[in-house]
CSV table of C-alpha atoms in Angstrom, one decimal:
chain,number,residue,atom,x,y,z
A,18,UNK,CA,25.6,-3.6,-15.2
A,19,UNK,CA,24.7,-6.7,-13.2
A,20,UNK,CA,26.0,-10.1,-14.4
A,21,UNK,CA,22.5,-11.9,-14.5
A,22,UNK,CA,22.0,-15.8,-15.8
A,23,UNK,CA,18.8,-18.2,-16.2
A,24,UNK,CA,19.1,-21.3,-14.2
A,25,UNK,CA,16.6,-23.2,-16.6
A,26,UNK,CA,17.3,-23.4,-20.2
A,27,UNK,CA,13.5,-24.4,-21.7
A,28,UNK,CA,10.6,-23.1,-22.9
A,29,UNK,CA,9.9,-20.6,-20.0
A,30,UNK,CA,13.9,-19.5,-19.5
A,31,UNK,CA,13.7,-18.3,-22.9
A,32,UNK,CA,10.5,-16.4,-22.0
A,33,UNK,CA,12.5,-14.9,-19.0
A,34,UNK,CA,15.5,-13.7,-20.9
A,35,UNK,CA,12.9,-11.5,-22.5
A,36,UNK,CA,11.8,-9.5,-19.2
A,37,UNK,CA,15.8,-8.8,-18.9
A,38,UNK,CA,15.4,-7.7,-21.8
A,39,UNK,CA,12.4,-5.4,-21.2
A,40,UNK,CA,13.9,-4.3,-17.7
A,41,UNK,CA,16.9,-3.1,-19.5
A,42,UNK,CA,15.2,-1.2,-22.8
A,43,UNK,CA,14.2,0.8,-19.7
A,44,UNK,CA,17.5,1.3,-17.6
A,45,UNK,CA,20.3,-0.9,-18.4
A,46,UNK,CA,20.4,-3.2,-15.8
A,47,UNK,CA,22.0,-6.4,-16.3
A,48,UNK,CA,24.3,-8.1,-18.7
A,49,UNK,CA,23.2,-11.7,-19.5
A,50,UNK,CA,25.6,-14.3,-19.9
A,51,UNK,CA,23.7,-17.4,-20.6
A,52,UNK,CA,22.1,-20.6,-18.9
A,53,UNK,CA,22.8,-23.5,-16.4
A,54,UNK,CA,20.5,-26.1,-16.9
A,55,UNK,CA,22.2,-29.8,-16.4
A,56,UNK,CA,20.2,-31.5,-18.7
A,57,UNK,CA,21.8,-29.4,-21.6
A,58,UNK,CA,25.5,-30.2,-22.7
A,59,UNK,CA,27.8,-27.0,-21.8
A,60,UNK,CA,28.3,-25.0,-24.9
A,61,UNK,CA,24.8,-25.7,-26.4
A,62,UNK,CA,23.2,-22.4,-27.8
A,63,UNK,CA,20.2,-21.7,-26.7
A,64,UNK,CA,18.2,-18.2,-29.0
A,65,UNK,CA,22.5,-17.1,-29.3
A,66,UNK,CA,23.1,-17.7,-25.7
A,67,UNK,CA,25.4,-20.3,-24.7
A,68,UNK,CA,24.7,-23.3,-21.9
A,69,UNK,CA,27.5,-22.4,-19.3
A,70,UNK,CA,26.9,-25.7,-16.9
A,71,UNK,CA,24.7,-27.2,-14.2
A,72,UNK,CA,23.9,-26.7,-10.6
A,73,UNK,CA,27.6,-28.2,-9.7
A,74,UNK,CA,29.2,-25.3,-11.7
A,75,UNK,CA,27.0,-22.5,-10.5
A,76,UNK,CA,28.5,-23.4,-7.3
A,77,UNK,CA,32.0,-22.9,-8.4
A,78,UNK,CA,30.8,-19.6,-9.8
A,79,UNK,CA,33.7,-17.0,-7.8
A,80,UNK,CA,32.4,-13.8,-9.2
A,81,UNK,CA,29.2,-12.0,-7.9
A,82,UNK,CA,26.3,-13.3,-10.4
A,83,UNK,CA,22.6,-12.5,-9.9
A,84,UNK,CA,20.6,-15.8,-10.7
A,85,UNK,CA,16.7,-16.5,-11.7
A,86,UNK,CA,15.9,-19.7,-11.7
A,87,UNK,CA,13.1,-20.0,-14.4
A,88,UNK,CA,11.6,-23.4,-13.6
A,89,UNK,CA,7.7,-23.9,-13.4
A,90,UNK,CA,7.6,-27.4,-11.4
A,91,UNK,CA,7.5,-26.4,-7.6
A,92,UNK,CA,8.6,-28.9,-6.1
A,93,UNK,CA,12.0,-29.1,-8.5
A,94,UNK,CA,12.2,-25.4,-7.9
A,95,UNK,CA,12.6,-25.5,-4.4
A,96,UNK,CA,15.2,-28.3,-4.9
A,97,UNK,CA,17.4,-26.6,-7.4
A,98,UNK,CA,17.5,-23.6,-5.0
A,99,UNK,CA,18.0,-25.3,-1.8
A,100,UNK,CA,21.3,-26.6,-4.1
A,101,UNK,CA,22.3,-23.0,-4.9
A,102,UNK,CA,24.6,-23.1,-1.8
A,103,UNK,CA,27.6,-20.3,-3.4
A,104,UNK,CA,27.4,-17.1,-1.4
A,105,UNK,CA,28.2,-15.5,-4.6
A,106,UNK,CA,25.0,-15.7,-6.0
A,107,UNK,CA,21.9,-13.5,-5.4
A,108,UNK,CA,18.1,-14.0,-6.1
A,109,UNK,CA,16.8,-10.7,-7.1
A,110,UNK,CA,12.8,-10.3,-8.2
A,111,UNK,CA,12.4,-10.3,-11.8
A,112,UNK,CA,9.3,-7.8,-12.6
A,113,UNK,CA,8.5,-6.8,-16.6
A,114,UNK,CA,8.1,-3.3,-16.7
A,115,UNK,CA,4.4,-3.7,-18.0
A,116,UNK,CA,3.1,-5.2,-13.9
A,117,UNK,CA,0.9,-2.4,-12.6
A,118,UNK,CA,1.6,-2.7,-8.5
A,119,UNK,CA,-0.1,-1.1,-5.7
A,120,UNK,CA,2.5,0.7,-3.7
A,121,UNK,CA,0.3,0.5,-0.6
A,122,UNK,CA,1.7,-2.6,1.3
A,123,UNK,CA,3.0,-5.0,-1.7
A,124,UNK,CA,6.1,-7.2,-0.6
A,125,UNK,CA,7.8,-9.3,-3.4
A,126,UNK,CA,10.4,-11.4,-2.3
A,127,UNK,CA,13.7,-12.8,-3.8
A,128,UNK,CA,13.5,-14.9,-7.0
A,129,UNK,CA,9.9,-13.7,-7.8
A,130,UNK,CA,9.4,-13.8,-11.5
A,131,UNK,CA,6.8,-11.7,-12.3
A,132,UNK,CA,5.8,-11.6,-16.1
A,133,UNK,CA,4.4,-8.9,-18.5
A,134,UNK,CA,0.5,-7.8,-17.7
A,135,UNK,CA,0.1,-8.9,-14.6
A,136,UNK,CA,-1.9,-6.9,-12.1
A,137,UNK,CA,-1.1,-6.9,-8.3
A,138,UNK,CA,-3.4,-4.6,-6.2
A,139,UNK,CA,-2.4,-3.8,-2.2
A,140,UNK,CA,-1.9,-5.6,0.4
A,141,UNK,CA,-0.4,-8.2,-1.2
A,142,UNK,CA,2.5,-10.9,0.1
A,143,UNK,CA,4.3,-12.9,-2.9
A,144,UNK,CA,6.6,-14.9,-1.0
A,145,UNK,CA,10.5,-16.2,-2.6
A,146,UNK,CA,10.8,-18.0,-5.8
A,147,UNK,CA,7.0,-17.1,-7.0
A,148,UNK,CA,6.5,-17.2,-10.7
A,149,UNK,CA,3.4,-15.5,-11.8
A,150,UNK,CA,3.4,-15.8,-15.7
A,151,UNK,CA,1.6,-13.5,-18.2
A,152,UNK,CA,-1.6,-11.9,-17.1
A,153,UNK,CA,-2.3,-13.1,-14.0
A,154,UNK,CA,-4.2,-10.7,-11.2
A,155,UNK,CA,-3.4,-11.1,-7.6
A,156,UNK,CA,-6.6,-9.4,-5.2
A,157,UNK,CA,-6.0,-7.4,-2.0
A,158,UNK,CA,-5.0,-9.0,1.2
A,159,UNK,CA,-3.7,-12.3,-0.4
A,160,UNK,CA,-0.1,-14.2,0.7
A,161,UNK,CA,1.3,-16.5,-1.8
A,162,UNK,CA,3.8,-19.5,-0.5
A,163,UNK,CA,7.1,-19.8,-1.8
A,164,UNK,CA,8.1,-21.5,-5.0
A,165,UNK,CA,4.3,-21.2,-6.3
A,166,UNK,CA,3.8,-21.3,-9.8
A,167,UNK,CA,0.7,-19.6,-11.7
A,168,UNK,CA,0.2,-20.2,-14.8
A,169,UNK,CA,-1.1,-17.8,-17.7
A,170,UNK,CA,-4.4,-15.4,-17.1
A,171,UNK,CA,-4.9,-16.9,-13.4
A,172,UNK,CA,-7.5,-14.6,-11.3
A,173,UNK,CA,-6.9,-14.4,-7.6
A,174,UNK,CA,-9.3,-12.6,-5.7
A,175,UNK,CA,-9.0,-10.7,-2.4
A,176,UNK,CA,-8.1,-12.3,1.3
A,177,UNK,CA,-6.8,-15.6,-0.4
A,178,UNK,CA,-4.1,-17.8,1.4
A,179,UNK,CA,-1.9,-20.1,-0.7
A,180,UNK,CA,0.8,-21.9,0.8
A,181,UNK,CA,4.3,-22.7,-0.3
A,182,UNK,CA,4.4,-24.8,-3.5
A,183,UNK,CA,1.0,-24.7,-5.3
A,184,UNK,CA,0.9,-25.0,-9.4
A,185,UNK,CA,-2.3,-23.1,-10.9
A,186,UNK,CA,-3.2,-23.9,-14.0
A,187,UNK,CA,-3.7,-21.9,-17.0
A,188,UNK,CA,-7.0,-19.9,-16.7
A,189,UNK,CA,-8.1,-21.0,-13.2
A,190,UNK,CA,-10.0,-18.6,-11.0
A,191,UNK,CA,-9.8,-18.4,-7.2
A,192,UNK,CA,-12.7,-17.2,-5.3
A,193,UNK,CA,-11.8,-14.6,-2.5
A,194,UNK,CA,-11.5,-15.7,1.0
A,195,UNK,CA,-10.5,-19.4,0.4
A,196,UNK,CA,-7.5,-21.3,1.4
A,197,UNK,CA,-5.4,-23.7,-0.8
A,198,UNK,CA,-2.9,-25.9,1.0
A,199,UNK,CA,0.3,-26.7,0.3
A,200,UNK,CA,1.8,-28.5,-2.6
A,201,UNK,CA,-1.6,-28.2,-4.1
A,202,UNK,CA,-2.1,-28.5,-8.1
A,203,UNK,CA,-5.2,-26.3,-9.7
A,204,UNK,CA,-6.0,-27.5,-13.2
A,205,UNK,CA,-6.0,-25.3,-16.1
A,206,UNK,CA,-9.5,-23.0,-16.7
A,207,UNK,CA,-10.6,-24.6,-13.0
A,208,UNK,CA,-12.8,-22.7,-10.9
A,209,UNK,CA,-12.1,-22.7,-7.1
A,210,UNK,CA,-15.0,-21.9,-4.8
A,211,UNK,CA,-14.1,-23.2,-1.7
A,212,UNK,CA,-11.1,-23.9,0.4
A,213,UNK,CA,-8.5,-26.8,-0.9
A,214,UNK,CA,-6.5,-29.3,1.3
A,215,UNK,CA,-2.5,-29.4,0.7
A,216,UNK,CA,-1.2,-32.3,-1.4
A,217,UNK,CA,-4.0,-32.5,-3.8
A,218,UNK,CA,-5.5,-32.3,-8.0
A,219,UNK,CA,-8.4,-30.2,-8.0
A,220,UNK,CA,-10.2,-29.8,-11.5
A,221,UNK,CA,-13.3,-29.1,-13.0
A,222,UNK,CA,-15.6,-26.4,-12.0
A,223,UNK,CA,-16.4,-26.2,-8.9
A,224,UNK,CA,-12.9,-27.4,-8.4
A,225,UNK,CA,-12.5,-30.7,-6.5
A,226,UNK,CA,-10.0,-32.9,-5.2
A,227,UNK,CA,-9.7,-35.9,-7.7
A,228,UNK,CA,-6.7,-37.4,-6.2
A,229,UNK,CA,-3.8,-36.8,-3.3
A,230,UNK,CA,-0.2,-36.9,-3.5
A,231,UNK,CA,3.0,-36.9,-2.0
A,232,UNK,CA,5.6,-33.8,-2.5
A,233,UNK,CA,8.9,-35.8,-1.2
């Protein structure tokens, strides 16, 4: 079995020890050994699984360890991996056992955590570090940046383009054929119709831009 831990010890790390846990009810897979998450003292139990350190200590890591880094915020997603700098460690793609996927022409890249009941069809491109949480659908001919983040029961429809860091919002729908730029943030139940710049908060239905921002 591969030694796995959840960089991330909140809400949604606890969510993601229970895909390992589905993944392995169907083929032991992985032996979890806790959580690094430096805003938790080392020791602290988290649902029987103990904090084992931060970023710094991942790093000192010497054994092989496969890592998932279970944090929704873009932006501090992509930082926390760009820290990850131990050769030790590998990224794979966590996918609950429930995710009906095409097999014509999906790619999911490293650090993808895909959660139970989502639907992918073909043709599809989820780039690294991708969360899509529970029952989300992805339509055909659609690319998803790196270190996106989708929210529950988000709808994307065919031939959409979303570049690297976009949040999406519980409940939003995105129209086929549109474009939504990166470091983008869809509001929950929004409704996007047409294209979206990067660096923006679009709500409401239509969406629209309400304000821009900075992703530094």
């Amino acid at each position: 079995m591969e030694k796995i831990v959840i960089v991330g010890a909140g809400g949604f790390g606890r969510e993601v020890k229970i895909i390992i846990d589905a993944i392995n009810e169907i083929e032991k897979k992985y032996e979890f050994l806790g959580f690094y998450d430096d805003g938790f003292a080392i020791g602290t139990h988290i649902n029987g699984y103990p904090v084992l350190g931060g970023i710094a200590d991942l790093n000192s890591v010497k054994d092989s360890i496969a890592v998932t880094v279970a944090l929704g915020n873009p932006q501090t997603k992509s930082k926390v991996v760009n820290q990850l700098l131990n050769s030790n460690l590998t990224f794979p793609a966590l996918i609950h056992p429930s995710v009906i996927i095409s097999k014509d022409y999906v790619i999911i890249e490293q650090g993808c955590i895909i959660c139970a009941g989502n639907i992918i069809t073909c043709n599809v491109k989820i780039e690294k570090f991708t969360i899509l949480n529970l029952s989300c659908t992805v339509g055909h001919d659609t690319t998803i940046g790196a270190y996106s983040s989708f929210m529950p029961s988000v709808n994307i429809s065919g031939e959409v383009k979303i570049e690297e860091c976009v949040y999406v919002g519980t409940g939003a729908k995105i129209i086929n054929q549109l474009h939504i730029g990166k470091g983008t943030i869809v509001g929950a139940g929004a409704v996007v119709s047409k294209s979206l710049p990067e660096n923006c908060t679009a709500v409401g239905i239509p969406a629209k831009p309400i304000k821009f921002h900075t992703n530094e």
